[in-house]
């Protein structure tokens, strides 16, 4: 059981992701991620594919102790042409429009800054009435990205 936890922790750290950002992306608590990594509990079966997608690994890698190396091809899940365009948007102020049924209430009609990309996830920072925060969002949930021109 702790083999999966070690794999999750190692890959999360390789990506420079915190337990908090991983927890936010998976809609669980930081304590849940900590328990997975410590091997005290296993992730729910419906979370395995979400974890694999977030970490850019296969489900087989997570589930099978005999698979020690993750498939680096899974890391490059974003097509290269799109990847190049997205990388150019790093640091830009944007408004995100979400696909139907995917709206992120924290980012509805909010100007945010693109911090970076982790696999098929986009990391954004925003300053709202609730305060400043960073969040990982699945790229697949975004319908469009509007660049916001800064006031001169």
N, C-alpha and C. Protein backbone atom coordinates (compact mmCIF):
# COMPACT_ATOMS: atom_id res chain seq x y z
N UNK A 1 0.82 -1.19 0.00
CA UNK A 1 0.00 0.00 0.00
C UNK A 1 0.87 1.25 0.00
N UNK A 2 1.98 1.25 0.76
CA UNK A 2 2.78 2.46 0.79
C UNK A 2 3.58 2.67 -0.49
N UNK A 3 3.66 1.62 -1.35
CA UNK A 3 4.33 1.78 -2.64
C UNK A 3 3.60 2.85 -3.47
N UNK A 4 2.26 2.78 -3.50
CA UNK A 4 1.50 3.78 -4.24
C UNK A 4 1.71 5.16 -3.61
N UNK A 5 1.69 5.22 -2.31
CA UNK A 5 1.90 6.50 -1.62
C UNK A 5 3.25 7.11 -1.95
N UNK A 6 4.28 6.27 -1.99
CA UNK A 6 5.62 6.76 -2.34
C UNK A 6 5.65 7.28 -3.77
N UNK A 7 4.97 6.59 -4.66
CA UNK A 7 4.92 7.02 -6.07
C UNK A 7 4.20 8.36 -6.19
N UNK A 8 3.10 8.50 -5.48
CA UNK A 8 2.33 9.75 -5.52
C UNK A 8 3.20 10.90 -4.99
N UNK A 9 3.82 10.69 -3.84
CA UNK A 9 4.64 11.74 -3.22
C UNK A 9 5.82 12.12 -4.11
N UNK A 10 6.51 11.13 -4.64
CA UNK A 10 7.70 11.38 -5.47
C UNK A 10 7.31 12.17 -6.72
N UNK A 11 6.26 11.75 -7.39
CA UNK A 11 5.86 12.41 -8.63
C UNK A 11 5.33 13.83 -8.36
N UNK A 12 4.57 13.97 -7.28
CA UNK A 12 4.05 15.30 -6.90
C UNK A 12 5.21 16.27 -6.66
N UNK A 13 6.22 15.81 -5.95
CA UNK A 13 7.38 16.65 -5.67
C UNK A 13 8.18 16.93 -6.94
N UNK A 14 8.30 15.93 -7.82
CA UNK A 14 8.99 16.14 -9.11
C UNK A 14 8.34 17.27 -9.90
N UNK A 15 7.02 17.38 -9.79
CA UNK A 15 6.28 18.42 -10.51
C UNK A 15 6.29 19.76 -9.78
N UNK A 16 6.87 19.79 -8.58
CA UNK A 16 6.90 21.03 -7.80
C UNK A 16 5.54 21.41 -7.24
N UNK A 17 4.70 20.40 -7.06
CA UNK A 17 3.33 20.63 -6.60
C UNK A 17 3.28 20.40 -5.08
N UNK A 18 2.55 21.24 -4.38
CA UNK A 18 2.38 21.05 -2.94
C UNK A 18 1.22 20.09 -2.67
N UNK A 19 1.16 19.58 -1.45
CA UNK A 19 0.02 18.75 -1.08
C UNK A 19 -1.27 19.56 -1.16
N UNK A 20 -1.20 20.82 -0.82
CA UNK A 20 -2.39 21.68 -0.85
C UNK A 20 -2.89 21.86 -2.29
N UNK A 21 -1.97 22.16 -3.23
CA UNK A 21 -2.41 22.36 -4.61
C UNK A 21 -2.93 21.05 -5.21
N UNK A 22 -2.32 19.94 -4.84
CA UNK A 22 -2.81 18.65 -5.32
C UNK A 22 -4.21 18.39 -4.76
N UNK A 23 -4.37 18.65 -3.48
CA UNK A 23 -5.67 18.45 -2.84
C UNK A 23 -6.74 19.32 -3.49
N UNK A 24 -6.42 20.58 -3.75
CA UNK A 24 -7.38 21.48 -4.40
C UNK A 24 -7.78 20.96 -5.78
N UNK A 25 -6.78 20.49 -6.55
CA UNK A 25 -7.06 20.01 -7.90
C UNK A 25 -7.93 18.76 -7.89
N UNK A 26 -7.84 17.97 -6.82
CA UNK A 26 -8.59 16.71 -6.73
C UNK A 26 -9.84 16.83 -5.86
N UNK A 27 -10.10 18.01 -5.34
CA UNK A 27 -11.26 18.25 -4.47
C UNK A 27 -11.26 17.34 -3.23
N UNK A 28 -10.09 17.25 -2.62
CA UNK A 28 -9.94 16.53 -1.35
C UNK A 28 -9.17 17.45 -0.40
N UNK A 29 -8.97 17.01 0.83
CA UNK A 29 -8.21 17.82 1.78
C UNK A 29 -6.72 17.51 1.68
N UNK A 30 -5.92 18.43 2.20
CA UNK A 30 -4.47 18.20 2.24
C UNK A 30 -4.17 16.96 3.10
N UNK A 31 -4.95 16.77 4.15
CA UNK A 31 -4.74 15.62 5.02
C UNK A 31 -4.98 14.31 4.27
N UNK A 32 -5.94 14.31 3.35
CA UNK A 32 -6.20 13.11 2.54
C UNK A 32 -4.98 12.79 1.69
N UNK A 33 -4.41 13.81 1.04
CA UNK A 33 -3.20 13.59 0.23
C UNK A 33 -2.07 13.08 1.12
N UNK A 34 -1.93 13.65 2.29
CA UNK A 34 -0.89 13.22 3.23
C UNK A 34 -1.07 11.75 3.62
N UNK A 35 -2.31 11.33 3.86
CA UNK A 35 -2.57 9.93 4.23
C UNK A 35 -2.29 8.98 3.06
N UNK A 36 -2.61 9.42 1.82
CA UNK A 36 -2.27 8.60 0.65
C UNK A 36 -0.77 8.40 0.59
N UNK A 37 -0.03 9.51 0.73
CA UNK A 37 1.43 9.45 0.60
C UNK A 37 2.07 8.65 1.72
N UNK A 38 1.49 8.71 2.91
CA UNK A 38 2.03 7.95 4.04
C UNK A 38 1.66 6.47 3.94
N UNK A 39 0.71 6.15 3.07
CA UNK A 39 0.30 4.77 2.90
C UNK A 39 -0.67 4.28 3.96
N UNK A 40 -1.27 5.21 4.71
CA UNK A 40 -2.22 4.78 5.74
C UNK A 40 -3.60 4.49 5.15
N UNK A 41 -3.92 5.12 4.00
CA UNK A 41 -5.15 4.82 3.27
C UNK A 41 -4.86 4.85 1.78
N UNK A 42 -5.69 4.13 1.03
CA UNK A 42 -5.59 4.17 -0.43
C UNK A 42 -6.61 5.17 -0.97
N UNK A 43 -6.30 5.80 -2.09
CA UNK A 43 -7.30 6.68 -2.71
C UNK A 43 -8.52 5.87 -3.14
N UNK A 44 -9.70 6.50 -3.12
CA UNK A 44 -10.89 5.85 -3.65
C UNK A 44 -10.63 5.48 -5.10
N UNK A 45 -11.23 4.41 -5.55
CA UNK A 45 -10.99 3.91 -6.91
C UNK A 45 -11.34 4.97 -7.96
N UNK A 46 -12.36 5.80 -7.69
CA UNK A 46 -12.73 6.83 -8.66
C UNK A 46 -11.74 7.99 -8.70
N UNK A 47 -10.83 8.07 -7.73
CA UNK A 47 -9.81 9.13 -7.71
C UNK A 47 -8.51 8.70 -8.40
N UNK A 48 -8.31 7.40 -8.58
CA UNK A 48 -7.05 6.91 -9.16
C UNK A 48 -6.77 7.54 -10.52
N UNK A 49 -7.77 7.56 -11.41
CA UNK A 49 -7.53 8.11 -12.74
C UNK A 49 -7.30 9.61 -12.68
N UNK A 50 -7.97 10.30 -11.74
CA UNK A 50 -7.75 11.75 -11.58
C UNK A 50 -6.32 12.02 -11.08
N UNK A 51 -5.87 11.21 -10.16
CA UNK A 51 -4.50 11.35 -9.64
C UNK A 51 -3.49 11.09 -10.75
N UNK A 52 -3.72 10.03 -11.50
CA UNK A 52 -2.81 9.68 -12.61
C UNK A 52 -2.74 10.81 -13.63
N UNK A 53 -3.89 11.34 -14.00
CA UNK A 53 -3.94 12.44 -14.98
C UNK A 53 -3.21 13.67 -14.44
N UNK A 54 -3.46 14.02 -13.19
CA UNK A 54 -2.82 15.19 -12.57
C UNK A 54 -1.31 15.03 -12.53
N UNK A 55 -0.85 13.83 -12.20
CA UNK A 55 0.59 13.59 -12.06
C UNK A 55 1.26 13.22 -13.38
N UNK A 56 0.46 13.05 -14.44
CA UNK A 56 1.04 12.71 -15.74
C UNK A 56 1.62 11.31 -15.79
N UNK A 57 0.95 10.37 -15.10
CA UNK A 57 1.38 8.97 -15.08
C UNK A 57 0.20 8.09 -15.45
N UNK A 58 0.47 6.81 -15.65
CA UNK A 58 -0.62 5.88 -15.95
C UNK A 58 -1.20 5.32 -14.65
N UNK A 59 -2.43 4.84 -14.74
CA UNK A 59 -3.04 4.17 -13.59
C UNK A 59 -2.25 2.92 -13.23
N UNK A 60 -1.74 2.22 -14.26
CA UNK A 60 -0.93 1.04 -14.01
C UNK A 60 0.28 1.36 -13.15
N UNK A 61 0.92 2.49 -13.44
CA UNK A 61 2.10 2.90 -12.66
C UNK A 61 1.73 3.04 -11.18
N UNK A 62 0.58 3.65 -10.91
CA UNK A 62 0.17 3.85 -9.52
C UNK A 62 -0.24 2.54 -8.85
N UNK A 63 -0.92 1.68 -9.58
CA UNK A 63 -1.52 0.49 -8.98
C UNK A 63 -0.61 -0.73 -8.89
N UNK A 64 0.37 -0.82 -9.77
CA UNK A 64 1.20 -2.02 -9.82
C UNK A 64 2.58 -1.76 -9.24
N UNK A 65 2.88 -2.49 -8.15
CA UNK A 65 4.16 -2.30 -7.47
C UNK A 65 5.35 -2.61 -8.37
N UNK A 66 5.16 -3.53 -9.32
CA UNK A 66 6.29 -3.94 -10.17
C UNK A 66 6.67 -2.88 -11.21
N UNK A 67 5.81 -1.89 -11.42
CA UNK A 67 6.15 -0.82 -12.36
C UNK A 67 6.80 0.30 -11.55
N UNK A 68 8.11 0.46 -11.74
CA UNK A 68 8.87 1.43 -10.96
C UNK A 68 9.00 2.79 -11.63
N UNK A 69 8.96 2.82 -12.95
CA UNK A 69 9.15 4.08 -13.70
C UNK A 69 7.84 4.49 -14.35
N UNK A 70 7.53 5.77 -14.29
CA UNK A 70 6.33 6.25 -14.96
C UNK A 70 6.65 6.50 -16.43
N UNK A 71 5.62 6.48 -17.25
CA UNK A 71 5.77 6.69 -18.69
C UNK A 71 5.88 8.19 -18.94
N UNK A 72 7.05 8.65 -19.33
CA UNK A 72 7.26 10.08 -19.53
C UNK A 72 6.42 10.62 -20.68
N UNK A 73 5.92 9.75 -21.56
CA UNK A 73 5.05 10.21 -22.65
C UNK A 73 3.75 10.76 -22.09
N UNK A 74 3.30 10.22 -20.96
CA UNK A 74 2.07 10.71 -20.35
C UNK A 74 2.23 12.14 -19.86
N UNK A 75 3.48 12.52 -19.55
CA UNK A 75 3.76 13.88 -19.09
C UNK A 75 3.47 14.91 -20.16
N UNK A 76 3.62 14.54 -21.39
CA UNK A 76 3.45 15.46 -22.50
C UNK A 76 2.05 15.31 -23.10
N UNK A 77 1.05 15.25 -22.23
CA UNK A 77 -0.31 15.00 -22.69
C UNK A 77 -0.89 16.17 -23.50
N UNK A 78 -0.41 17.39 -23.26
CA UNK A 78 -0.88 18.53 -24.03
C UNK A 78 -0.16 18.49 -25.38
N UNK A 79 -0.89 18.55 -26.50
CA UNK A 79 -0.22 18.56 -27.79
C UNK A 79 0.78 19.71 -27.87
N UNK A 80 1.92 19.50 -28.53
CA UNK A 80 3.01 20.46 -28.51
C UNK A 80 2.63 21.83 -29.06
N UNK A 81 1.80 21.92 -30.11
CA UNK A 81 1.41 23.22 -30.65
C UNK A 81 0.61 24.01 -29.62
N UNK A 82 -0.31 23.35 -28.95
CA UNK A 82 -1.10 23.99 -27.92
C UNK A 82 -0.21 24.34 -26.74
N UNK A 83 0.70 23.45 -26.40
CA UNK A 83 1.61 23.68 -25.29
C UNK A 83 2.41 24.95 -25.49
N UNK A 84 2.91 25.17 -26.71
CA UNK A 84 3.66 26.38 -27.01
C UNK A 84 2.84 27.63 -26.83
N UNK A 85 1.59 27.60 -27.29
CA UNK A 85 0.70 28.75 -27.12
C UNK A 85 0.42 29.03 -25.65
N UNK A 86 0.17 27.97 -24.90
CA UNK A 86 -0.11 28.15 -23.49
C UNK A 86 1.10 28.69 -22.74
N UNK A 87 2.28 28.20 -23.06
CA UNK A 87 3.49 28.69 -22.39
C UNK A 87 3.68 30.18 -22.61
N UNK A 88 3.29 30.68 -23.78
CA UNK A 88 3.39 32.10 -24.09
C UNK A 88 2.47 32.94 -23.21
N UNK A 89 1.45 32.31 -22.63
CA UNK A 89 0.48 33.03 -21.81
C UNK A 89 0.89 33.12 -20.34
N UNK A 90 1.98 32.47 -19.99
CA UNK A 90 2.47 32.51 -18.61
C UNK A 90 2.70 33.96 -18.19
N UNK A 91 2.16 34.32 -17.03
CA UNK A 91 2.32 35.66 -16.50
C UNK A 91 1.28 36.65 -16.98
N UNK A 92 0.46 36.26 -17.92
CA UNK A 92 -0.56 37.17 -18.48
C UNK A 92 -1.81 37.19 -17.58
N UNK A 93 -2.48 38.33 -17.58
CA UNK A 93 -3.75 38.46 -16.88
C UNK A 93 -4.84 38.01 -17.83
N UNK A 94 -5.73 37.14 -17.35
CA UNK A 94 -6.75 36.55 -18.20
C UNK A 94 -8.08 36.40 -17.45
N UNK A 95 -9.13 36.20 -18.25
CA UNK A 95 -10.42 35.76 -17.72
C UNK A 95 -10.69 34.41 -18.37
N UNK A 96 -11.13 33.46 -17.56
CA UNK A 96 -11.39 32.12 -18.06
C UNK A 96 -12.89 31.92 -18.23
N UNK A 97 -13.25 31.30 -19.34
CA UNK A 97 -14.64 30.92 -19.59
C UNK A 97 -14.65 29.39 -19.56
N UNK A 98 -15.50 28.82 -18.74
CA UNK A 98 -15.50 27.38 -18.54
C UNK A 98 -16.54 26.68 -19.40
N UNK A 99 -16.26 25.42 -19.69
CA UNK A 99 -17.21 24.58 -20.43
C UNK A 99 -18.48 24.44 -19.60
N UNK A 100 -19.56 24.12 -20.28
CA UNK A 100 -20.83 23.91 -19.60
C UNK A 100 -20.66 22.87 -18.50
N UNK A 101 -21.24 23.13 -17.35
CA UNK A 101 -21.17 22.24 -16.18
C UNK A 101 -19.78 22.14 -15.57
N UNK A 102 -18.84 22.99 -15.97
CA UNK A 102 -17.48 22.94 -15.43
C UNK A 102 -17.09 24.25 -14.75
N UNK A 103 -18.03 25.19 -14.63
CA UNK A 103 -17.72 26.51 -14.10
C UNK A 103 -17.09 26.42 -12.72
N UNK A 104 -15.98 27.13 -12.56
CA UNK A 104 -15.29 27.22 -11.28
C UNK A 104 -15.79 28.48 -10.59
N UNK A 105 -16.57 28.32 -9.54
CA UNK A 105 -17.23 29.45 -8.89
C UNK A 105 -16.22 30.46 -8.35
N UNK A 106 -15.03 29.99 -7.92
CA UNK A 106 -14.01 30.90 -7.40
C UNK A 106 -13.46 31.82 -8.49
N UNK A 107 -13.54 31.39 -9.75
CA UNK A 107 -12.94 32.15 -10.84
C UNK A 107 -13.97 32.73 -11.82
N UNK A 108 -15.25 32.67 -11.45
CA UNK A 108 -16.28 33.22 -12.31
C UNK A 108 -16.13 34.73 -12.41
N UNK A 109 -15.93 35.22 -13.62
CA UNK A 109 -15.79 36.65 -13.91
C UNK A 109 -14.68 37.30 -13.08
N UNK A 110 -13.57 36.59 -12.88
CA UNK A 110 -12.43 37.08 -12.10
C UNK A 110 -11.21 37.16 -13.01
N UNK A 111 -10.47 38.26 -12.92
CA UNK A 111 -9.21 38.38 -13.64
C UNK A 111 -8.16 37.64 -12.83
N UNK A 112 -7.47 36.71 -13.48
CA UNK A 112 -6.44 35.96 -12.79
C UNK A 112 -5.15 35.98 -13.63
N UNK A 113 -4.08 35.54 -13.04
CA UNK A 113 -2.79 35.49 -13.71
C UNK A 113 -2.39 34.04 -13.90
N UNK A 114 -1.96 33.69 -15.11
CA UNK A 114 -1.50 32.33 -15.37
C UNK A 114 -0.10 32.18 -14.77
N UNK A 115 0.02 31.26 -13.83
CA UNK A 115 1.28 31.01 -13.14
C UNK A 115 2.11 29.98 -13.90
N UNK A 116 1.45 28.94 -14.41
CA UNK A 116 2.18 27.90 -15.12
C UNK A 116 1.28 26.72 -15.43
N UNK A 117 1.93 25.64 -15.86
CA UNK A 117 1.21 24.45 -16.28
C UNK A 117 1.84 23.23 -15.65
N UNK A 118 1.00 22.28 -15.26
CA UNK A 118 1.44 21.02 -14.68
C UNK A 118 0.67 19.91 -15.36
N UNK A 119 1.29 19.26 -16.34
CA UNK A 119 0.59 18.22 -17.09
C UNK A 119 -0.59 18.82 -17.84
N UNK A 120 -1.77 18.30 -17.59
CA UNK A 120 -2.98 18.81 -18.23
C UNK A 120 -3.71 19.81 -17.35
N UNK A 121 -2.98 20.45 -16.45
CA UNK A 121 -3.57 21.40 -15.52
C UNK A 121 -2.92 22.77 -15.71
N UNK A 122 -3.71 23.80 -15.50
CA UNK A 122 -3.22 25.17 -15.57
C UNK A 122 -3.27 25.72 -14.14
N UNK A 123 -2.21 26.40 -13.74
CA UNK A 123 -2.15 26.99 -12.41
C UNK A 123 -2.36 28.50 -12.55
N UNK A 124 -3.35 29.02 -11.83
CA UNK A 124 -3.64 30.44 -11.89
C UNK A 124 -3.60 31.04 -10.48
N UNK A 125 -3.35 32.34 -10.43
CA UNK A 125 -3.39 33.09 -9.18
C UNK A 125 -4.45 34.17 -9.34
N UNK A 126 -5.19 34.42 -8.29
CA UNK A 126 -6.24 35.44 -8.35
C UNK A 126 -6.31 36.17 -7.02
N UNK A 127 -6.79 37.39 -7.10
CA UNK A 127 -7.01 38.19 -5.91
C UNK A 127 -8.49 38.57 -5.91
N UNK A 128 -9.24 37.98 -4.99
CA UNK A 128 -10.68 38.21 -4.92
C UNK A 128 -11.05 38.83 -3.57
N UNK A 129 -12.33 39.03 -3.37
CA UNK A 129 -12.80 39.56 -2.09
C UNK A 129 -12.45 38.61 -0.95
N UNK A 130 -12.32 37.33 -1.27
CA UNK A 130 -11.96 36.33 -0.26
C UNK A 130 -10.47 36.31 0.03
N UNK A 131 -9.68 37.03 -0.78
CA UNK A 131 -8.24 37.07 -0.60
C UNK A 131 -7.50 36.51 -1.80
N UNK A 132 -6.19 36.41 -1.68
CA UNK A 132 -5.36 35.88 -2.75
C UNK A 132 -5.29 34.36 -2.66
N UNK A 133 -5.26 33.69 -3.83
CA UNK A 133 -5.11 32.25 -3.84
C UNK A 133 -4.53 31.79 -5.16
N UNK A 134 -3.97 30.59 -5.15
CA UNK A 134 -3.53 29.91 -6.37
C UNK A 134 -4.35 28.65 -6.49
N UNK A 135 -4.60 28.26 -7.74
CA UNK A 135 -5.46 27.10 -7.96
C UNK A 135 -5.04 26.35 -9.22
N UNK A 136 -5.11 25.03 -9.17
CA UNK A 136 -4.90 24.20 -10.35
C UNK A 136 -6.26 23.89 -10.95
N UNK A 137 -6.36 24.05 -12.27
CA UNK A 137 -7.62 23.81 -12.97
C UNK A 137 -7.35 22.88 -14.14
N UNK A 138 -8.17 21.87 -14.36
CA UNK A 138 -7.96 21.02 -15.54
C UNK A 138 -8.17 21.84 -16.82
N UNK A 139 -7.21 21.76 -17.72
CA UNK A 139 -7.30 22.51 -18.97
C UNK A 139 -8.56 22.11 -19.74
N UNK A 140 -8.95 20.86 -19.62
CA UNK A 140 -10.13 20.37 -20.35
C UNK A 140 -11.42 21.06 -19.92
N UNK A 141 -11.44 21.71 -18.75
CA UNK A 141 -12.65 22.39 -18.28
C UNK A 141 -12.77 23.82 -18.81
N UNK A 142 -11.71 24.31 -19.47
CA UNK A 142 -11.69 25.69 -19.94
C UNK A 142 -12.18 25.75 -21.38
N UNK A 143 -13.20 26.58 -21.61
CA UNK A 143 -13.75 26.76 -22.95
C UNK A 143 -12.93 27.78 -23.72
N UNK A 144 -12.60 28.90 -23.06
CA UNK A 144 -11.79 29.93 -23.71
C UNK A 144 -11.01 30.72 -22.68
N UNK A 145 -9.94 31.37 -23.17
CA UNK A 145 -9.10 32.22 -22.33
C UNK A 145 -9.05 33.59 -22.99
N UNK A 146 -9.49 34.61 -22.26
CA UNK A 146 -9.47 35.97 -22.78
C UNK A 146 -8.34 36.74 -22.10
N UNK A 147 -7.41 37.27 -22.90
CA UNK A 147 -6.33 38.07 -22.33
C UNK A 147 -6.89 39.43 -21.97
N UNK A 148 -6.61 39.88 -20.75
CA UNK A 148 -7.11 41.16 -20.26
C UNK A 148 -6.00 42.18 -20.43
N UNK A 149 -6.30 43.24 -21.17
CA UNK A 149 -5.30 44.30 -21.38
C UNK A 149 -5.19 45.09 -20.10
N UNK A 150 -3.95 45.36 -19.71
CA UNK A 150 -3.71 46.13 -18.50
C UNK A 150 -3.88 47.60 -18.78
N UNK A 151 -4.43 48.32 -17.81
CA UNK A 151 -4.64 49.77 -17.97
C UNK A 151 -3.30 50.47 -18.08
N UNK A 152 -3.25 51.45 -18.96
CA UNK A 152 -1.99 52.17 -19.16
C UNK A 152 -1.87 53.34 -18.25
